[in-house]
Structures are given as C-alpha cells and as structure tokens.
Amino acid sequence: MSNITNYEIIYEVFVENVFNLAIFRYLLLPTLLATITAAYLEVQVSEIVRQLSKNIGEKKDSSEALKYYFYFIISSAFLSEVVGFVFTGVVQYIFRTTNRNTFRQFIELSPKVFNNIGSGKIQSIIDRKSKASSELVEVLVVNVFPVICTLSFVSVSVFKKLGLYPCSIIILSVIFYALLTIGIAIWRTNIRRKLNTAENVSNNKLQDSLINHETIYSYGTTDLEVSRYDEKLINIQSNANTLWRALYVLNFSQKTIFLFQSTSIILMGVRGYLSNSLSASDLVFFISISRTLNNCLGNLGFMYSRFTQAMINAKSTFEIVGKKEEKKETFTNTTFNDKIDFVNVNFSYENKLMFTNLSFEIKKGEKVAIIGKNGVGKSTLIKLMLRFEKYEGTIMMDGMDVQDISEESFRNTVTYIPQNGFLFEESVIYNMKYGSKNVSNEEIYKLSKLFGCYETFSKLEKGFETFVGERGKLLSGGERQKILIIRAILNDKKVFVLDEPTSALDKQSELNVLNAFVSKPDATVVMIIHNLELINKFDKILFIHDKSVEVIKSEGKFVGGSSKELGDFLQSSKISDLR
C-alpha cells in the first residue's frame, strides 16, 4: 500500500482536480450557505416543539408555533434535498472526468508497464478511482459538512436550554461515538484492502478465461476453469462477509451509545442535577433534539465508511495512477531522412541476457528482413526499436537518440503491426480507417481488392459496416491480418515495423502484401518473416542468433552467410542458400 496520506489524496482530488472545474466553483458557496441554513432550521424545530408542548400544557393558543413548525420543517427538508438535487450533477461530472483522465493515463503507458498491470486490474482501478473521487466530494460537501453544522447548532441549543452538564454529556458521547466508529472503520479498512486485492486477482482470472474461451471449449476444461475461478471467488466471499459483519457490530455499538446518552441526561433531570428542574416541555425538547442528533450521527457512521472506502480505493489506485513513467525532456522530430542506428545495445529480460552489443544500421528506404529460429528474440528486437522495452546502449534516428524524441513525434513516424493484433469491437471499415485522417472509402475498397478481401467483406451481413465482434473474433485470422495491413498502409508512415504480418495468409496474399510494402520507394520496412522464399525481395537481411545480429545482406549485396548457425538454420528451413 502506498505511503500517500489522506491529506495528499484529498489535496489531489480537490485542489488539483475538482477546483479546476468551473461548475464546482460556482456551486460551492451557494451549497454551503444552503447547508448551514438547513441545519439551523432543523435544530430550531426542537425549540418550536418545546414551545408547542408548553403551550398545550398551559392550554394556550399554539397556532403560531404550529405555523413556524411547518415552515421550518418544510424549509429545512427542501434546502437539504435541493443541495443533493443540484450537487449530484457536479458529482457525476467529476466521476466522468476522473474516469476519462484515468483511462488516458493508462492508455498512454508503455506496453510493458501496461501488460505488467493487467487489463482486468486496470478496469477495476479506473472504476475505483472514478468512484473514489466523486464519493470524496459528495461525502465531504454534501454529507460531512451538514453533520458539522448540525452538531454545532445542537451543542449551542442544548447548552442554552438545559445547561452545561447535558451539553458536556452530548459532546463526550459524540467523541466516544467518533472514536468507536473510527476504530471499527480502521478494522474494516484492512478488510477492504484484502477484498480489493482479491477482486483484482479475480478480475484478471475472469478476463483471462473469457479471452481463451475457444481454447477452454475445445479442450473440454470447463470444470477446471470454473473451479479455478471459484477459488478466487472464495477469497472475495470470505472478506466480504467479514466486512459486512463488522458494519453490523458498528451499528449496534452506535445505538448503545445513544441509549446511554439519553438515559444519563433524563436521570440527571429527574434527580435534580440540572440547573433547572426538567419540565415536560424540556423533556420533549430533549427527545426531539436527540432524534435530530441520532439521525445526524447515524449518518456519520455510514458516511465515514464511504469516506474510508473511497480513501482506500484512491490509495490503491494512486500507487499506479499517481506514478507517471519517468520521462526526460524530449524534442519534436517529425522527419526521418537518413537512418536508424543500433549502437552497442544490450537487453536482458528477468535477469536473462537476450542481446549483447547489437550494432547495425537501417537506412531510409531499405526493406529489411529479420530471420532466425523461434525464441531467439526477433519480436524482442523490433520492440526495442519501438521503445517498448528499456535497454542499455543507444538507438538513434537521424543521429538523435530515440529516447529524446517526443512520444507523439515518434508514433507519427513509425507504424507497427503486431504478431497477434486484435481489432476494436467496431465495424470492418472503422478498423481499417483507425488512426488515419481523410481516407475515402474508395481507397479502402482499392486496397481490399488488391489483397483479395473485398468480396469477402462485401458479402458480410452489413458489408464493410459489419461489426467484427470482440477483438475481431467473428473474422478469420487471415481477415484480421488483412485489416491490420490495410490500416498500416493507410497510415502511410515513414517506417513500417511488421511482426510476421502474413502468418495467417496464403502464399499469393502474402506476396501481394509484401509487394505493396516494397513498392514504396521512400518507406523503410522492417519485417520478421518465416517464408524464406520471399527473402530476395529485401535489401537487407538480419539473422539473429546467439544473442547477436548478423548482417547477411546489405544494400542488395550478400556480405555474410558463411556462419555455422546460418547453415543450421537454413537446413532446418529446408533451404540450401539465400542467394
């Protein structure tokens, strides 16, 4: 758990976020004034009830007091509810903006950090932080402030009508009530923390199973997955039971404190310990104001529970959301005119050395193939180029360290097609156009015909407007890859980095895709390939083996290829020579 204090959380929510919202600033003062007035009128009702009781006992006219009773009650109720009625718009706006901003923070994370957190946990954190921010504002402004006002007016009223001792008893009971509430709340906070952890684990497990639905179905492991998921739910059930039972213990303890408070003051009045003898009207006054106090403090327990829950949720999210990735000053560099250089690059993953002293260059316009056995780090190499992983050494673009180039500028220069790319749960044409501006449907249809998928998509229920399903699962692997390739070409960046983009395509489609990229004279293409029959399409070949990169072909000429490792690789690929 983060060492962030409650004060720092409240400061972040109110000062850095909420006070920046004009709607909050405009409504805050009217809300506070309405709250103070409502609390004053509510306490004054007890004095009016006392006067009514006295008039009835003395058989006096009570119409005036009854009129004030009605006006004060209706005014207090109206002001109390109108505060909630108006301020709920502010609370929901805060929820929306916090949700949106937290989503932005996560979506801007590097892939490595994002994947380390887990998408299930991220969903839970976005939801919790949004609720925490809106609930903190609602509890402190709409709930806690009215309680403070009511307690202040009650103390003054009891002191004026009944004297010092009853006022002291009420103050002491409130203090004892608060201490008990806080003590049990701390206990419940620890339980809530465990429950949050259990829910995070459960969410990740649930999402993992749902994503792998086809695998589970085909292997007949439904019972196994249900059992594993149920193990996570057992922890949630256990912690949730303890959490709610602690609340019931708190409620009973609070009622007991009210009972002792009322009994003590009534006994003092009956036995003559008060400054004045306790009359019937005074008793009615005390019962009325005790009910007001009871309602006030009864809500305090619920509010404190909401407050502590919001703080725990905020702290659990602050550990991740509050920590931004360290980024040094960057520069905008929207051009790529020369080359990409790897200079003595080293990379380790979980203390395992993957690459050592990588040094090679990729010139503008070159078409580069990356080959090698499975598991040697081909995908890792391009992730280093894309800045997805941290490494030692230097990768430069036009003589500038890529780490010094702004994120926006770098992404505007490089297009990436991942090995297992998924689609948005939108239409076919939406996924093709994604990330591109001012792209006509005609351009999309032309590329679709080139890659042999125009007829396929046209025959779908709604043609190119057909939704592809979650992660594109309603389409075949080859159809998904063609959409990703069309998207990349439409983006028309200067550098294309492709991680086996044609693995699910037939040979003719694969050739069409490759020709589409190599026919761009100014485009720099870096592609991992397995089909070595297409190797002559590339200007440069990088062979990965033994934690290093061997340049086999450069500027269209073979400059290597005699190593034993390459011979073994070609033999396993059933190819005698790359020439």
mmCIF file with all atom_site columns, C-alpha atoms in Angstrom, residues 367-511:
data_model
loop_
_atom_site.group_PDB
_atom_site.id
_atom_site.type_symbol
_atom_site.label_atom_id
_atom_site.label_alt_id
_atom_site.label_comp_id
_atom_site.label_asym_id
_atom_site.label_entity_id
_atom_site.label_seq_id
_atom_site.pdbx_PDB_ins_code
_atom_site.Cartn_x
_atom_site.Cartn_y
_atom_site.Cartn_z
_atom_site.occupancy
_atom_site.B_iso_or_equiv
_atom_site.pdbx_formal_charge
_atom_site.auth_seq_id
_atom_site.auth_comp_id
_atom_site.auth_asym_id
_atom_site.auth_atom_id
_atom_site.pdbx_PDB_model_num
ATOM 1   C CA . LYS A 1 367 ? 13.481  -3.141  -46.906 1.00 0.00 ? 367 LYS A CA 1
ATOM 2   C CA . VAL A 1 368 ? 14.838  -5.231  -44.039 1.00 0.00 ? 368 VAL A CA 1
ATOM 3   C CA . ALA A 1 369 ? 14.018  -8.869  -43.263 1.00 0.00 ? 369 ALA A CA 1
ATOM 4   C CA . ILE A 1 370 ? 14.608  -10.323 -39.805 1.00 0.00 ? 370 ILE A CA 1
ATOM 5   C CA . ILE A 1 371 ? 15.088  -14.094 -39.697 1.00 0.00 ? 371 ILE A CA 1
ATOM 6   C CA . GLY A 1 372 ? 16.055  -16.644 -37.083 1.00 0.00 ? 372 GLY A CA 1
ATOM 7   C CA . LYS A 1 373 ? 14.838  -19.640 -35.132 1.00 0.00 ? 373 LYS A CA 1
ATOM 8   C CA . ASN A 1 374 ? 11.809  -19.424 -32.895 1.00 0.00 ? 374 ASN A CA 1
ATOM 9   C CA . GLY A 1 375 ? 12.553  -17.924 -29.497 1.00 0.00 ? 375 GLY A CA 1
ATOM 10  C CA . VAL A 1 376 ? 15.808  -16.161 -30.414 1.00 0.00 ? 376 VAL A CA 1
ATOM 11  C CA . GLY A 1 377 ? 14.301  -12.691 -29.893 1.00 0.00 ? 377 GLY A CA 1
ATOM 12  C CA . LYS A 1 378 ? 13.063  -11.474 -33.268 1.00 0.00 ? 378 LYS A CA 1
ATOM 13  C CA . SER A 1 379 ? 9.960   -9.841  -31.793 1.00 0.00 ? 379 SER A CA 1
ATOM 14  C CA . THR A 1 380 ? 12.036  -8.508  -28.914 1.00 0.00 ? 380 THR A CA 1
ATOM 15  C CA . LEU A 1 381 ? 14.398  -6.786  -31.349 1.00 0.00 ? 381 LEU A CA 1
ATOM 16  C CA . ILE A 1 382 ? 11.645  -4.782  -33.004 1.00 0.00 ? 382 ILE A CA 1
ATOM 17  C CA . LYS A 1 383 ? 10.144  -3.945  -29.601 1.00 0.00 ? 383 LYS A CA 1
ATOM 18  C CA . LEU A 1 384 ? 13.483  -2.383  -28.686 1.00 0.00 ? 384 LEU A CA 1
ATOM 19  C CA . MET A 1 385 ? 13.296  -0.336  -31.877 1.00 0.00 ? 385 MET A CA 1
ATOM 20  C CA . LEU A 1 386 ? 9.747   0.718   -30.950 1.00 0.00 ? 386 LEU A CA 1
ATOM 21  C CA . ARG A 1 387 ? 10.827  1.754   -27.404 1.00 0.00 ? 387 ARG A CA 1
ATOM 22  C CA . PHE A 1 388 ? 8.514   -0.815  -25.845 1.00 0.00 ? 388 PHE A CA 1
ATOM 23  C CA . GLU A 1 389 ? 11.358  -2.113  -23.656 1.00 0.00 ? 389 GLU A CA 1
ATOM 24  C CA . LYS A 1 390 ? 14.156  -0.446  -21.719 1.00 0.00 ? 390 LYS A CA 1
ATOM 25  C CA . TYR A 1 391 ? 17.664  -1.291  -22.831 1.00 0.00 ? 391 TYR A CA 1
ATOM 26  C CA . GLU A 1 392 ? 21.308  -0.344  -22.433 1.00 0.00 ? 392 GLU A CA 1
ATOM 27  C CA . GLY A 1 393 ? 23.160  1.365   -25.243 1.00 0.00 ? 393 GLY A CA 1
ATOM 28  C CA . THR A 1 394 ? 21.762  3.700   -27.875 1.00 0.00 ? 394 THR A CA 1
ATOM 29  C CA . ILE A 1 395 ? 19.246  3.504   -30.699 1.00 0.00 ? 395 ILE A CA 1
ATOM 30  C CA . MET A 1 396 ? 19.389  6.595   -32.896 1.00 0.00 ? 396 MET A CA 1
ATOM 31  C CA . MET A 1 397 ? 17.189  8.027   -35.615 1.00 0.00 ? 397 MET A CA 1
ATOM 32  C CA . ASP A 1 398 ? 18.926  10.568  -37.836 1.00 0.00 ? 398 ASP A CA 1
ATOM 33  C CA . GLY A 1 399 ? 21.660  10.878  -35.209 1.00 0.00 ? 399 GLY A CA 1
ATOM 34  C CA . MET A 1 400 ? 19.218  11.595  -32.358 1.00 0.00 ? 400 MET A CA 1
ATOM 35  C CA . ASP A 1 401 ? 18.637  9.159   -29.505 1.00 0.00 ? 401 ASP A CA 1
ATOM 36  C CA . VAL A 1 402 ? 15.096  7.825   -29.977 1.00 0.00 ? 402 VAL A CA 1
ATOM 37  C CA . GLN A 1 403 ? 14.545  8.300   -26.239 1.00 0.00 ? 403 GLN A CA 1
ATOM 38  C CA . ASP A 1 404 ? 14.948  12.043  -26.820 1.00 0.00 ? 404 ASP A CA 1
ATOM 39  C CA . ILE A 1 405 ? 12.231  12.142  -29.476 1.00 0.00 ? 405 ILE A CA 1
ATOM 40  C CA . SER A 1 406 ? 8.763   13.017  -28.223 1.00 0.00 ? 406 SER A CA 1
ATOM 41  C CA . GLU A 1 407 ? 6.262   10.175  -27.993 1.00 0.00 ? 407 GLU A CA 1
ATOM 42  C CA . GLU A 1 408 ? 3.861   11.862  -30.404 1.00 0.00 ? 408 GLU A CA 1
ATOM 43  C CA . SER A 1 409 ? 6.547   12.548  -32.977 1.00 0.00 ? 409 SER A CA 1
ATOM 44  C CA . PHE A 1 410 ? 7.934   9.013   -32.777 1.00 0.00 ? 410 PHE A CA 1
ATOM 45  C CA . ARG A 1 411 ? 4.490   7.425   -33.212 1.00 0.00 ? 411 ARG A CA 1
ATOM 46  C CA . ASN A 1 412 ? 3.817   9.724   -36.171 1.00 0.00 ? 412 ASN A CA 1
ATOM 47  C CA . THR A 1 413 ? 6.938   8.335   -37.831 1.00 0.00 ? 413 THR A CA 1
ATOM 48  C CA . VAL A 1 414 ? 6.574   4.604   -37.144 1.00 0.00 ? 414 VAL A CA 1
ATOM 49  C CA . THR A 1 415 ? 3.703   2.192   -37.877 1.00 0.00 ? 415 THR A CA 1
ATOM 50  C CA . TYR A 1 416 ? 3.646   -1.178  -36.123 1.00 0.00 ? 416 TYR A CA 1
ATOM 51  C CA . ILE A 1 417 ? 1.698   -4.338  -36.930 1.00 0.00 ? 417 ILE A CA 1
ATOM 52  C CA . PRO A 1 418 ? 1.963   -6.808  -34.021 1.00 0.00 ? 418 PRO A CA 1
ATOM 53  C CA . GLN A 1 419 ? 2.149   -10.559 -34.412 1.00 0.00 ? 419 GLN A CA 1
ATOM 54  C CA . ASN A 1 420 ? -1.239  -11.157 -32.788 1.00 0.00 ? 420 ASN A CA 1
ATOM 55  C CA . GLY A 1 421 ? -3.061  -7.913  -33.423 1.00 0.00 ? 421 GLY A CA 1
ATOM 56  C CA . PHE A 1 422 ? -6.653  -7.614  -32.300 1.00 0.00 ? 422 PHE A CA 1
ATOM 57  C CA . LEU A 1 423 ? -9.399  -5.386  -33.621 1.00 0.00 ? 423 LEU A CA 1
ATOM 58  C CA . PHE A 1 424 ? -11.774 -2.965  -31.952 1.00 0.00 ? 424 PHE A CA 1
ATOM 59  C CA . GLU A 1 425 ? -15.344 -4.107  -31.438 1.00 0.00 ? 425 GLU A CA 1
ATOM 60  C CA . GLU A 1 426 ? -16.427 -1.867  -34.276 1.00 0.00 ? 426 GLU A CA 1
ATOM 61  C CA . SER A 1 427 ? -17.104 -2.211  -37.988 1.00 0.00 ? 427 SER A CA 1
ATOM 62  C CA . VAL A 1 428 ? -14.681 -3.524  -40.593 1.00 0.00 ? 428 VAL A CA 1
ATOM 63  C CA . ILE A 1 429 ? -14.272 -0.087  -42.163 1.00 0.00 ? 429 ILE A CA 1
ATOM 64  C CA . TYR A 1 430 ? -13.774 1.590   -38.770 1.00 0.00 ? 430 TYR A CA 1
ATOM 65  C CA . ASN A 1 431 ? -10.882 -0.755  -38.020 1.00 0.00 ? 431 ASN A CA 1
ATOM 66  C CA . MET A 1 432 ? -9.353  -0.129  -41.446 1.00 0.00 ? 432 MET A CA 1
ATOM 67  C CA . LYS A 1 433 ? -9.570  3.654   -41.073 1.00 0.00 ? 433 LYS A CA 1
ATOM 68  C CA . TYR A 1 434 ? -8.359  3.671   -37.470 1.00 0.00 ? 434 TYR A CA 1
ATOM 69  C CA . GLY A 1 435 ? -5.580  6.206   -36.950 1.00 0.00 ? 435 GLY A CA 1
ATOM 70  C CA . SER A 1 436 ? -5.907  7.686   -40.445 1.00 0.00 ? 436 SER A CA 1
ATOM 71  C CA . LYS A 1 437 ? -7.388  11.015  -41.456 1.00 0.00 ? 437 LYS A CA 1
ATOM 72  C CA . ASN A 1 438 ? -9.261  11.971  -44.623 1.00 0.00 ? 438 ASN A CA 1
ATOM 73  C CA . VAL A 1 439 ? -9.301  8.447   -46.014 1.00 0.00 ? 439 VAL A CA 1
ATOM 74  C CA . SER A 1 440 ? -12.015 7.773   -48.583 1.00 0.00 ? 440 SER A CA 1
ATOM 75  C CA . ASN A 1 441 ? -13.964 4.546   -48.868 1.00 0.00 ? 441 ASN A CA 1
ATOM 76  C CA . GLU A 1 442 ? -12.682 4.209   -52.426 1.00 0.00 ? 442 GLU A CA 1
ATOM 77  C CA . GLU A 1 443 ? -9.092  3.949   -51.160 1.00 0.00 ? 443 GLU A CA 1
ATOM 78  C CA . ILE A 1 444 ? -10.157 1.223   -48.759 1.00 0.00 ? 444 ILE A CA 1
ATOM 79  C CA . TYR A 1 445 ? -12.018 -0.695  -51.450 1.00 0.00 ? 445 TYR A CA 1
ATOM 80  C CA . LYS A 1 446 ? -8.999  -0.470  -53.769 1.00 0.00 ? 446 LYS A CA 1
ATOM 81  C CA . LEU A 1 447 ? -6.641  -1.932  -51.149 1.00 0.00 ? 447 LEU A CA 1
ATOM 82  C CA . SER A 1 448 ? -9.203  -4.585  -50.235 1.00 0.00 ? 448 SER A CA 1
ATOM 83  C CA . LYS A 1 449 ? -9.336  -5.702  -53.856 1.00 0.00 ? 449 LYS A CA 1
ATOM 84  C CA . LEU A 1 450 ? -5.529  -5.749  -54.006 1.00 0.00 ? 450 LEU A CA 1
ATOM 85  C CA . PHE A 1 451 ? -5.350  -8.087  -51.011 1.00 0.00 ? 451 PHE A CA 1
ATOM 86  C CA . GLY A 1 452 ? -8.281  -10.228 -52.133 1.00 0.00 ? 452 GLY A CA 1
ATOM 87  C CA . CYS A 1 453 ? -10.681 -9.420  -49.320 1.00 0.00 ? 453 CYS A CA 1
ATOM 88  C CA . TYR A 1 454 ? -13.129 -7.033  -50.991 1.00 0.00 ? 454 TYR A CA 1
ATOM 89  C CA . GLU A 1 455 ? -15.588 -9.763  -51.940 1.00 0.00 ? 455 GLU A CA 1
ATOM 90  C CA . THR A 1 456 ? -15.312 -11.377 -48.502 1.00 0.00 ? 456 THR A CA 1
ATOM 91  C CA . PHE A 1 457 ? -16.152 -8.207  -46.596 1.00 0.00 ? 457 PHE A CA 1
ATOM 92  C CA . SER A 1 458 ? -18.792 -7.091  -49.102 1.00 0.00 ? 458 SER A CA 1
ATOM 93  C CA . LYS A 1 459 ? -20.723 -10.321 -48.562 1.00 0.00 ? 459 LYS A CA 1
ATOM 94  C CA . LEU A 1 460 ? -20.941 -9.835  -44.790 1.00 0.00 ? 460 LEU A CA 1
ATOM 95  C CA . GLU A 1 461 ? -24.377 -9.013  -43.361 1.00 0.00 ? 461 GLU A CA 1
ATOM 96  C CA . LYS A 1 462 ? -23.782 -5.254  -43.488 1.00 0.00 ? 462 LYS A CA 1
ATOM 97  C CA . GLY A 1 463 ? -20.797 -5.268  -45.796 1.00 0.00 ? 463 GLY A CA 1
ATOM 98  C CA . PHE A 1 464 ? -17.889 -3.145  -44.594 1.00 0.00 ? 464 PHE A CA 1
ATOM 99  C CA . GLU A 1 465 ? -20.143 -1.732  -41.851 1.00 0.00 ? 465 GLU A CA 1
ATOM 100 C CA . THR A 1 466 ? -20.435 -5.165  -40.203 1.00 0.00 ? 466 THR A CA 1
ATOM 101 C CA . PHE A 1 467 ? -19.152 -5.309  -36.631 1.00 0.00 ? 467 PHE A CA 1
ATOM 102 C CA . VAL A 1 468 ? -16.203 -7.657  -36.197 1.00 0.00 ? 468 VAL A CA 1
ATOM 103 C CA . GLY A 1 469 ? -17.030 -8.744  -32.638 1.00 0.00 ? 469 GLY A CA 1
ATOM 104 C CA . GLU A 1 470 ? -14.875 -8.651  -29.525 1.00 0.00 ? 470 GLU A CA 1
ATOM 105 C CA . ARG A 1 471 ? -11.208 -8.462  -30.569 1.00 0.00 ? 471 ARG A CA 1
ATOM 106 C CA . GLY A 1 472 ? -12.368 -9.305  -34.119 1.00 0.00 ? 472 GLY A CA 1
ATOM 107 C CA . LYS A 1 473 ? -13.319 -12.882 -33.213 1.00 0.00 ? 473 LYS A CA 1
ATOM 108 C CA . LEU A 1 474 ? -16.081 -13.000 -35.849 1.00 0.00 ? 474 LEU A CA 1
ATOM 109 C CA . LEU A 1 475 ? -13.422 -12.864 -38.575 1.00 0.00 ? 475 LEU A CA 1
ATOM 110 C CA . SER A 1 476 ? -10.767 -15.388 -39.527 1.00 0.00 ? 476 SER A CA 1
ATOM 111 C CA . GLY A 1 477 ? -7.119  -14.863 -38.622 1.00 0.00 ? 477 GLY A CA 1
ATOM 112 C CA . GLY A 1 478 ? -6.273  -14.015 -42.219 1.00 0.00 ? 478 GLY A CA 1
ATOM 113 C CA . GLU A 1 479 ? -9.095  -11.479 -42.475 1.00 0.00 ? 479 GLU A CA 1
ATOM 114 C CA . ARG A 1 480 ? -7.927  -9.789  -39.283 1.00 0.00 ? 480 ARG A CA 1
ATOM 115 C CA . GLN A 1 481 ? -4.375  -9.595  -40.612 1.00 0.00 ? 481 GLN A CA 1
ATOM 116 C CA . LYS A 1 482 ? -5.543  -8.035  -43.874 1.00 0.00 ? 482 LYS A CA 1
ATOM 117 C CA . ILE A 1 483 ? -7.451  -5.362  -41.963 1.00 0.00 ? 483 ILE A CA 1
ATOM 118 C CA . LEU A 1 484 ? -4.339  -4.578  -39.905 1.00 0.00 ? 484 LEU A CA 1
ATOM 119 C CA . ILE A 1 485 ? -2.192  -4.390  -43.045 1.00 0.00 ? 485 ILE A CA 1
ATOM 120 C CA . ILE A 1 486 ? -4.653  -2.076  -44.808 1.00 0.00 ? 486 ILE A CA 1
ATOM 121 C CA . ARG A 1 487 ? -4.754  0.101   -41.682 1.00 0.00 ? 487 ARG A CA 1
ATOM 122 C CA . ALA A 1 488 ? -0.944  0.341   -41.651 1.00 0.00 ? 488 ALA A CA 1
ATOM 123 C CA . ILE A 1 489 ? -0.733  1.251   -45.341 1.00 0.00 ? 489 ILE A CA 1
ATOM 124 C CA . LEU A 1 490 ? -3.426  3.921   -44.968 1.00 0.00 ? 490 LEU A CA 1
ATOM 125 C CA . ASN A 1 491 ? -1.484  5.429   -42.050 1.00 0.00 ? 491 ASN A CA 1
ATOM 126 C CA . ASP A 1 492 ? 1.347   5.972   -44.539 1.00 0.00 ? 492 ASP A CA 1
ATOM 127 C CA . LYS A 1 493 ? 4.145   6.491   -42.009 1.00 0.00 ? 493 LYS A CA 1
ATOM 128 C CA . LYS A 1 494 ? 7.814   6.666   -42.965 1.00 0.00 ? 494 LYS A CA 1
ATOM 129 C CA . VAL A 1 495 ? 8.799   3.482   -41.111 1.00 0.00 ? 495 VAL A CA 1
ATOM 130 C CA . PHE A 1 496 ? 6.828   0.210   -41.103 1.00 0.00 ? 496 PHE A CA 1
ATOM 131 C CA . VAL A 1 497 ? 7.693   -2.340  -38.419 1.00 0.00 ? 497 VAL A CA 1
ATOM 132 C CA . LEU A 1 498 ? 5.925   -5.647  -39.048 1.00 0.00 ? 498 LEU A CA 1
ATOM 133 C CA . ASP A 1 499 ? 5.973   -8.708  -36.784 1.00 0.00 ? 499 ASP A CA 1
ATOM 134 C CA . GLU A 1 500 ? 5.033   -11.648 -39.018 1.00 0.00 ? 500 GLU A CA 1
ATOM 135 C CA . PRO A 1 501 ? 2.066   -9.782  -40.516 1.00 0.00 ? 501 PRO A CA 1
ATOM 136 C CA . THR A 1 502 ? 1.284   -12.531 -43.051 1.00 0.00 ? 502 THR A CA 1
ATOM 137 C CA . SER A 1 503 ? 1.464   -15.676 -40.900 1.00 0.00 ? 503 SER A CA 1
ATOM 138 C CA . ALA A 1 504 ? -2.246  -16.467 -41.470 1.00 0.00 ? 504 ALA A CA 1
ATOM 139 C CA . LEU A 1 505 ? -2.283  -15.652 -45.209 1.00 0.00 ? 505 LEU A CA 1
ATOM 140 C CA . ASP A 1 506 ? -1.961  -17.885 -48.249 1.00 0.00 ? 506 ASP A CA 1
ATOM 141 C CA . LYS A 1 507 ? 1.153   -17.540 -50.435 1.00 0.00 ? 507 LYS A CA 1
ATOM 142 C CA . GLN A 1 508 ? -0.458  -15.315 -53.060 1.00 0.00 ? 508 GLN A CA 1
ATOM 143 C CA . SER A 1 509 ? -1.901  -12.925 -50.466 1.00 0.00 ? 509 SER A CA 1
ATOM 144 C CA . GLU A 1 510 ? 1.440   -12.896 -48.683 1.00 0.00 ? 510 GLU A CA 1
ATOM 145 C CA . LEU A 1 511 ? 3.203   -11.955 -51.923 1.00 0.00 ? 511 LEU A CA 1
#
